[in-house]
mmCIF file of C-alpha atoms in Angstrom:
data_model
loop_
_atom_site.group_PDB
_atom_site.id
_atom_site.type_symbol
_atom_site.label_atom_id
_atom_site.label_comp_id
_atom_site.label_asym_id
_atom_site.label_seq_id
_atom_site.Cartn_x
_atom_site.Cartn_y
_atom_site.Cartn_z
ATOM 1 C CA MET A 1 -0.019 -0.022 0.021
ATOM 2 C CA ARG A 2 2.766 2.447 0.834
ATOM 3 C CA PRO A 3 4.345 2.464 -2.716
ATOM 4 C CA ALA A 4 0.908 2.935 -4.249
ATOM 5 C CA PHE A 5 0.333 6.068 -2.087
ATOM 6 C CA ILE A 6 3.826 7.432 -2.825
ATOM 7 C CA ILE A 7 2.938 7.199 -6.566
ATOM 8 C CA LEU A 8 -0.592 8.642 -5.968
ATOM 9 C CA ARG A 9 0.704 11.589 -3.981
ATOM 10 C CA ALA A 10 3.605 12.384 -6.290
ATOM 11 C CA ALA A 11 1.266 12.241 -9.341
ATOM 12 C CA GLY A 12 -1.398 14.341 -7.679
ATOM 13 C CA ALA A 13 1.161 17.093 -6.757
ATOM 14 C CA ILE A 14 2.601 17.013 -10.329
ATOM 15 C CA ALA A 15 -0.901 17.194 -11.784
ATOM 16 C CA VAL A 16 -1.682 20.343 -9.827
ATOM 17 C CA VAL A 17 1.477 22.062 -11.035
ATOM 18 C CA ALA A 18 0.962 21.127 -14.581
ATOM 19 C CA ALA A 19 -2.854 22.036 -14.515
ATOM 20 C CA ILE A 20 -2.223 25.409 -12.894
ATOM 21 C CA ALA A 21 0.789 26.223 -15.148
ATOM 22 C CA GLY A 22 -1.164 25.126 -18.289
ATOM 23 C CA GLN A 23 -4.250 27.217 -17.385
ATOM 24 C CA LEU A 24 -2.162 30.331 -16.481
ATOM 25 C CA THR A 25 -0.219 29.972 -19.748
ATOM 26 C CA VAL A 26 -3.452 29.748 -21.861
ATOM 27 C CA SER A 27 -4.915 32.736 -19.869
ATOM 28 C CA ILE A 28 -1.846 34.938 -20.268
ATOM 29 C CA ASP A 29 -1.894 34.187 -24.059
ATOM 30 C CA TYR A 30 -5.597 35.028 -24.166
ATOM 31 C CA TRP A 31 -5.152 38.269 -22.256
ATOM 32 C CA THR A 32 -2.252 39.260 -24.515
ATOM 33 C CA THR A 33 -4.018 38.611 -27.756
ATOM 34 C CA THR A 34 -7.153 40.397 -26.521
ATOM 35 C CA GLY A 35 -5.245 43.615 -25.501
ATOM 36 C CA VAL A 36 -5.508 43.401 -21.701
ATOM 37 C CA ARG A 37 -3.540 46.261 -20.495
ATOM 38 C CA ASP A 38 -2.959 45.378 -16.769
ATOM 39 C CA LEU A 39 -1.530 41.925 -17.062
ATOM 40 C CA ALA A 40 -0.337 42.005 -13.405
ATOM 41 C CA THR A 41 -3.866 42.458 -12.091
ATOM 42 C CA SER A 42 -5.149 39.680 -14.381
ATOM 43 C CA ILE A 43 -2.605 37.274 -12.958
ATOM 44 C CA GLY A 44 -3.501 38.499 -9.409
ATOM 45 C CA ASN A 45 -7.145 37.783 -10.181
ATOM 46 C CA PHE A 46 -6.217 34.212 -11.487
ATOM 47 C CA LEU A 47 -4.401 33.504 -8.289
ATOM 48 C CA SER A 48 -7.274 34.764 -6.178
ATOM 49 C CA PHE A 49 -9.511 31.812 -7.227
ATOM 50 C CA PHE A 50 -10.252 29.587 -4.163
ATOM 51 C CA THR A 51 -9.756 26.613 -6.669
ATOM 52 C CA ILE A 52 -6.203 27.701 -7.366
ATOM 53 C CA GLN A 53 -5.378 28.365 -3.770
ATOM 54 C CA SER A 54 -6.875 25.115 -2.390
ATOM 55 C CA ASN A 55 -5.128 23.099 -5.124
ATOM 56 C CA ILE A 56 -1.826 24.736 -4.163
ATOM 57 C CA VAL A 57 -2.433 23.675 -0.509
ATOM 58 C CA GLY A 58 -3.356 20.125 -1.770
ATOM 59 C CA ALA A 59 -0.138 19.925 -3.892
ATOM 60 C CA VAL A 60 2.003 20.897 -0.944
ATOM 61 C CA ALA A 61 0.245 18.314 1.310
ATOM 62 C CA LEU A 62 0.712 15.604 -1.294
ATOM 63 C CA ALA A 63 4.332 16.408 -1.993
ATOM 64 C CA ILE A 64 5.260 16.395 1.716
ATOM 65 C CA GLY A 65 3.204 13.240 2.164
ATOM 66 C CA ALA A 66 4.978 11.465 -0.650
ATOM 67 C CA VAL A 67 8.390 12.362 0.820
ATOM 68 C CA ARG A 68 7.347 11.213 4.192
ATOM 69 C CA LEU A 69 6.295 7.843 2.891
ATOM 70 C CA LEU A 70 9.515 7.471 0.967
ATOM 71 C CA ARG A 71 11.447 8.081 4.248
ATOM 72 C CA GLY A 72 9.440 5.350 5.970
ATOM 73 C CA ALA A 73 7.597 7.668 8.365
ATOM 74 C CA GLU A 74 4.714 6.035 10.330
ATOM 75 C CA GLU A 75 2.031 8.232 12.030
ATOM 76 C CA ASP A 76 1.612 11.818 10.784
ATOM 77 C CA PRO A 77 2.848 14.540 13.179
ATOM 78 C CA ARG A 78 -0.076 16.809 14.241
ATOM 79 C CA TRP A 79 0.951 19.624 12.059
ATOM 80 C CA PHE A 80 0.925 17.521 8.961
ATOM 81 C CA ALA A 81 -2.262 15.805 9.893
ATOM 82 C CA VAL A 82 -3.948 19.152 10.309
ATOM 83 C CA LEU A 83 -2.490 20.290 6.881
ATOM 84 C CA ARG A 84 -3.842 17.037 5.319
ATOM 85 C CA ALA A 85 -7.224 17.648 6.878
ATOM 86 C CA CYS A 86 -7.344 21.209 5.633
ATOM 87 C CA ALA A 87 -6.302 20.276 2.019
ATOM 88 C CA THR A 88 -8.834 17.383 1.913
ATOM 89 C CA THR A 89 -11.724 19.636 3.269
ATOM 90 C CA TYR A 90 -10.960 22.517 0.894
ATOM 91 C CA LEU A 91 -10.578 20.363 -2.238
ATOM 92 C CA VAL A 92 -13.656 18.210 -1.522
ATOM 93 C CA THR A 93 -15.634 21.528 -1.024
ATOM 94 C CA THR A 94 -14.101 22.884 -4.246
ATOM 95 C CA GLY A 95 -15.232 19.835 -6.153
ATOM 96 C CA VAL A 96 -18.739 19.782 -4.763
ATOM 97 C CA VAL A 97 -19.334 23.648 -5.214
ATOM 98 C CA TYR A 98 -17.925 23.576 -8.793
ATOM 99 C CA ASN A 99 -19.779 20.608 -9.981
ATOM 100 C CA VAL A 100 -23.096 21.671 -8.410
ATOM 101 C CA LEU A 101 -23.094 25.405 -8.935
ATOM 102 C CA LEU A 102 -20.444 26.402 -11.496
ATOM 103 C CA ARG A 103 -20.062 23.700 -14.075
ATOM 104 C CA GLY A 104 -20.745 25.008 -17.574
ATOM 105 C CA ILE A 105 -20.440 28.676 -16.277
ATOM 106 C CA GLU A 106 -17.651 30.689 -17.920
ATOM 107 C CA LEU A 107 -15.515 32.084 -15.235
ATOM 108 C CA PRO A 108 -13.539 35.306 -15.689
ATOM 109 C CA GLN A 109 -9.982 33.978 -16.256
ATOM 110 C CA GLY A 110 -9.989 33.946 -20.044
ATOM 111 C CA SER A 111 -10.215 30.831 -22.211
ATOM 112 C CA THR A 112 -10.649 27.688 -20.126
ATOM 113 C CA LEU A 113 -8.263 24.763 -20.632
ATOM 114 C CA ALA A 114 -10.615 21.705 -20.470
ATOM 115 C CA TRP A 115 -8.167 19.071 -19.061
ATOM 116 C CA SER A 116 -6.776 21.525 -16.474
ATOM 117 C CA ASN A 117 -10.258 22.406 -15.301
ATOM 118 C CA GLU A 118 -11.079 18.693 -14.808
ATOM 119 C CA VAL A 119 -7.899 18.020 -12.962
ATOM 120 C CA LEU A 120 -8.369 20.976 -10.481
ATOM 121 C CA HIS A 121 -12.054 20.376 -9.863
ATOM 122 C CA VAL A 122 -12.491 16.593 -10.114
ATOM 123 C CA VAL A 123 -9.268 14.537 -10.256
ATOM 124 C CA VAL A 124 -7.321 16.282 -7.439
ATOM 125 C CA PRO A 125 -10.302 16.444 -5.050
ATOM 126 C CA LEU A 126 -10.703 12.736 -5.493
ATOM 127 C CA VAL A 127 -7.098 12.056 -4.944
ATOM 128 C CA LEU A 128 -7.123 14.012 -1.686
ATOM 129 C CA LEU A 129 -10.305 12.194 -0.606
ATOM 130 C CA VAL A 130 -8.866 8.691 -1.344
ATOM 131 C CA ASP A 131 -5.591 9.677 0.238
ATOM 132 C CA TRP A 132 -7.357 10.705 3.410
ATOM 133 C CA LEU A 133 -9.474 7.612 3.618
ATOM 134 C CA PHE A 134 -6.853 4.935 2.790
ATOM 135 C CA ALA A 135 -3.324 6.314 3.015
ATOM 136 C CA PRO A 136 -1.135 5.038 5.973
ATOM 137 C CA GLY A 137 -0.092 7.265 8.763
ATOM 138 C CA ARG A 138 -3.338 9.190 9.331
ATOM 139 C CA ARG A 139 -3.543 10.622 12.784
ATOM 140 C CA ARG A 140 -6.545 10.885 15.066
ATOM 141 C CA LEU A 141 -7.630 14.534 15.366
ATOM 142 C CA GLY A 142 -9.659 16.421 17.813
ATOM 143 C CA TRP A 143 -12.840 18.256 17.022
ATOM 144 C CA ALA A 144 -11.052 21.644 17.580
ATOM 145 C CA THR A 145 -9.388 20.948 14.242
ATOM 146 C CA VAL A 146 -12.620 21.964 12.553
ATOM 147 C CA GLY A 147 -12.073 25.547 13.944
ATOM 148 C CA VAL A 148 -8.584 25.567 12.306
ATOM 149 C CA ILE A 149 -9.951 24.272 9.053
ATOM 150 C CA VAL A 150 -12.476 27.156 8.700
ATOM 151 C CA ILE A 151 -9.902 29.885 9.318
ATOM 152 C CA TYR A 152 -8.522 30.091 5.816
ATOM 153 C CA PRO A 153 -11.921 30.048 3.959
ATOM 154 C CA VAL A 154 -13.226 32.866 6.181
ATOM 155 C CA ALA A 155 -10.093 34.880 5.468
ATOM 156 C CA TRP A 156 -10.383 34.204 1.787
ATOM 157 C CA VAL A 157 -14.020 35.441 1.718
ATOM 158 C CA VAL A 158 -13.095 38.575 3.568
ATOM 159 C CA TYR A 159 -10.172 39.170 1.248
ATOM 160 C CA THR A 160 -12.292 38.602 -1.851
ATOM 161 C CA LEU A 161 -15.150 40.885 -0.737
ATOM 162 C CA VAL A 162 -12.926 43.672 0.358
ATOM 163 C CA ARG A 163 -10.704 43.422 -2.725
ATOM 164 C CA GLY A 164 -13.522 43.053 -5.283
ATOM 165 C CA PRO A 165 -14.921 46.511 -5.565
ATOM 166 C CA PHE A 166 -11.488 48.058 -6.096
ATOM 167 C CA VAL A 167 -10.240 45.604 -8.798
ATOM 168 C CA SER A 168 -11.234 45.536 -12.391
ATOM 169 C CA SER A 169 -10.755 43.234 -15.367
ATOM 170 C CA ASP A 170 -10.322 44.326 -18.892
ATOM 171 C CA ALA A 171 -12.792 41.690 -19.806
ATOM 172 C CA MET A 172 -15.500 43.479 -17.905
ATOM 173 C CA SER A 173 -17.051 46.945 -18.708
ATOM 174 C CA ARG A 174 -17.515 48.003 -15.084
ATOM 175 C CA GLN A 175 -15.400 48.352 -12.005
ATOM 176 C CA GLY A 176 -15.318 45.371 -9.683
ATOM 177 C CA TRP A 177 -13.999 41.836 -9.958
ATOM 178 C CA TYR A 178 -15.114 38.611 -8.173
ATOM 179 C CA PRO A 179 -13.757 35.180 -8.955
ATOM 180 C CA TYR A 180 -17.236 33.485 -8.709
ATOM 181 C CA PRO A 181 -20.695 34.904 -9.856
ATOM 182 C CA PHE A 182 -22.313 34.068 -6.466
ATOM 183 C CA LEU A 183 -19.819 36.480 -4.740
ATOM 184 C CA ASP A 184 -20.652 39.398 -6.972
ATOM 185 C CA PRO A 185 -23.362 41.601 -5.395
ATOM 186 C CA ALA A 186 -24.159 43.198 -8.798
ATOM 187 C CA ASN A 187 -25.547 39.844 -9.936
ATOM 188 C CA PHE A 188 -28.428 39.913 -7.410
ATOM 189 C CA GLU A 189 -31.372 42.212 -6.707
ATOM 190 C CA ASN A 190 -30.653 42.056 -2.981
ATOM 191 C CA GLY A 191 -26.926 42.621 -3.506
ATOM 192 C CA TYR A 192 -24.867 41.587 -0.554
ATOM 193 C CA GLY A 193 -27.839 40.050 1.129
ATOM 194 C CA THR A 194 -27.920 37.249 -1.468
ATOM 195 C CA VAL A 195 -24.162 37.107 -1.430
ATOM 196 C CA ALA A 196 -24.288 36.556 2.398
ATOM 197 C CA VAL A 197 -26.683 33.682 1.949
ATOM 198 C CA TYR A 198 -24.376 31.977 -0.405
ATOM 199 C CA VAL A 199 -21.345 32.629 1.802
ATOM 200 C CA VAL A 200 -23.165 31.182 4.961
ATOM 201 C CA ALA A 201 -24.207 28.014 2.960
ATOM 202 C CA ILE A 202 -20.735 27.423 1.613
ATOM 203 C CA ALA A 203 -19.222 28.006 5.127
ATOM 204 C CA ALA A 204 -21.603 25.460 6.483
ATOM 205 C CA LEU A 205 -20.596 23.078 3.700
ATOM 206 C CA ILE A 206 -16.945 23.553 4.576
ATOM 207 C CA ALA A 207 -17.582 23.107 8.300
ATOM 208 C CA LEU A 208 -19.659 19.952 7.553
ATOM 209 C CA ALA A 209 -16.923 18.570 5.266
ATOM 210 C CA GLY A 210 -14.374 19.436 7.944
ATOM 211 C CA CYS A 211 -16.417 17.467 10.518
ATOM 212 C CA GLY A 212 -16.519 14.520 8.131
ATOM 213 C CA VAL A 213 -12.753 14.599 7.673
ATOM 214 C CA VAL A 214 -12.135 14.761 11.343
ATOM 215 C CA ALA A 215 -14.662 12.069 12.017
ATOM 216 C CA VAL A 216 -12.754 9.732 9.569
ATOM 217 C CA SER A 217 -9.545 10.372 11.456
ATOM 218 C CA ARG A 218 -11.189 9.253 14.659
ATOM 219 C CA MET A 219 -12.276 5.924 13.274
ATOM 220 C CA ARG A 220 -10.369 2.862 14.209
ATOM 221 C CA ARG A 221 -8.134 1.491 11.522
ATOM 222 C CA ARG A 222 -7.417 -2.232 11.006
#
């Protein structure tokens, strides 16, 4: 089992790097050919997607995990167990939200690279889920870990909503940029009221997923 998860983790980390690099290359080419003036802001917008950031966290966790298995490590230290729990929660949430709410919707990063999209929203979330369920070394975590898990998503929402009104994209005719349609108050009659409903619902989903991840860690293993 150990060699299989070394390969799975290494392949997952490499897939994330390839998918992000591939999409960013395609997006930069698209922005350049369409005459985008502020390339730095467009790249900043690209890196502000929760999908991109959560996949980076996942790639780091997978890479560290692969090295640890190669070195013959047994039970995960607490810091790494928490990192794995965070990565798994974020990517499972990313997969669910994308495939339920966003699949088929053109997002504001330019031309979408199909295989990269599937890797980041389907393949890697499944890799993290399988890794958490079956990989050796998983540590039993306390329920307080759920509180740690939700810190980053809350900080990301605050960052996104504060930054959004002051950032623009050359692909849009108005001021304001948000990575996902359900975070843009201009898309709703009730503005921030509707955005708040979506935020609370997704926060509840992340907390629920976090509880599930912690619950799995507390199950006895044969």
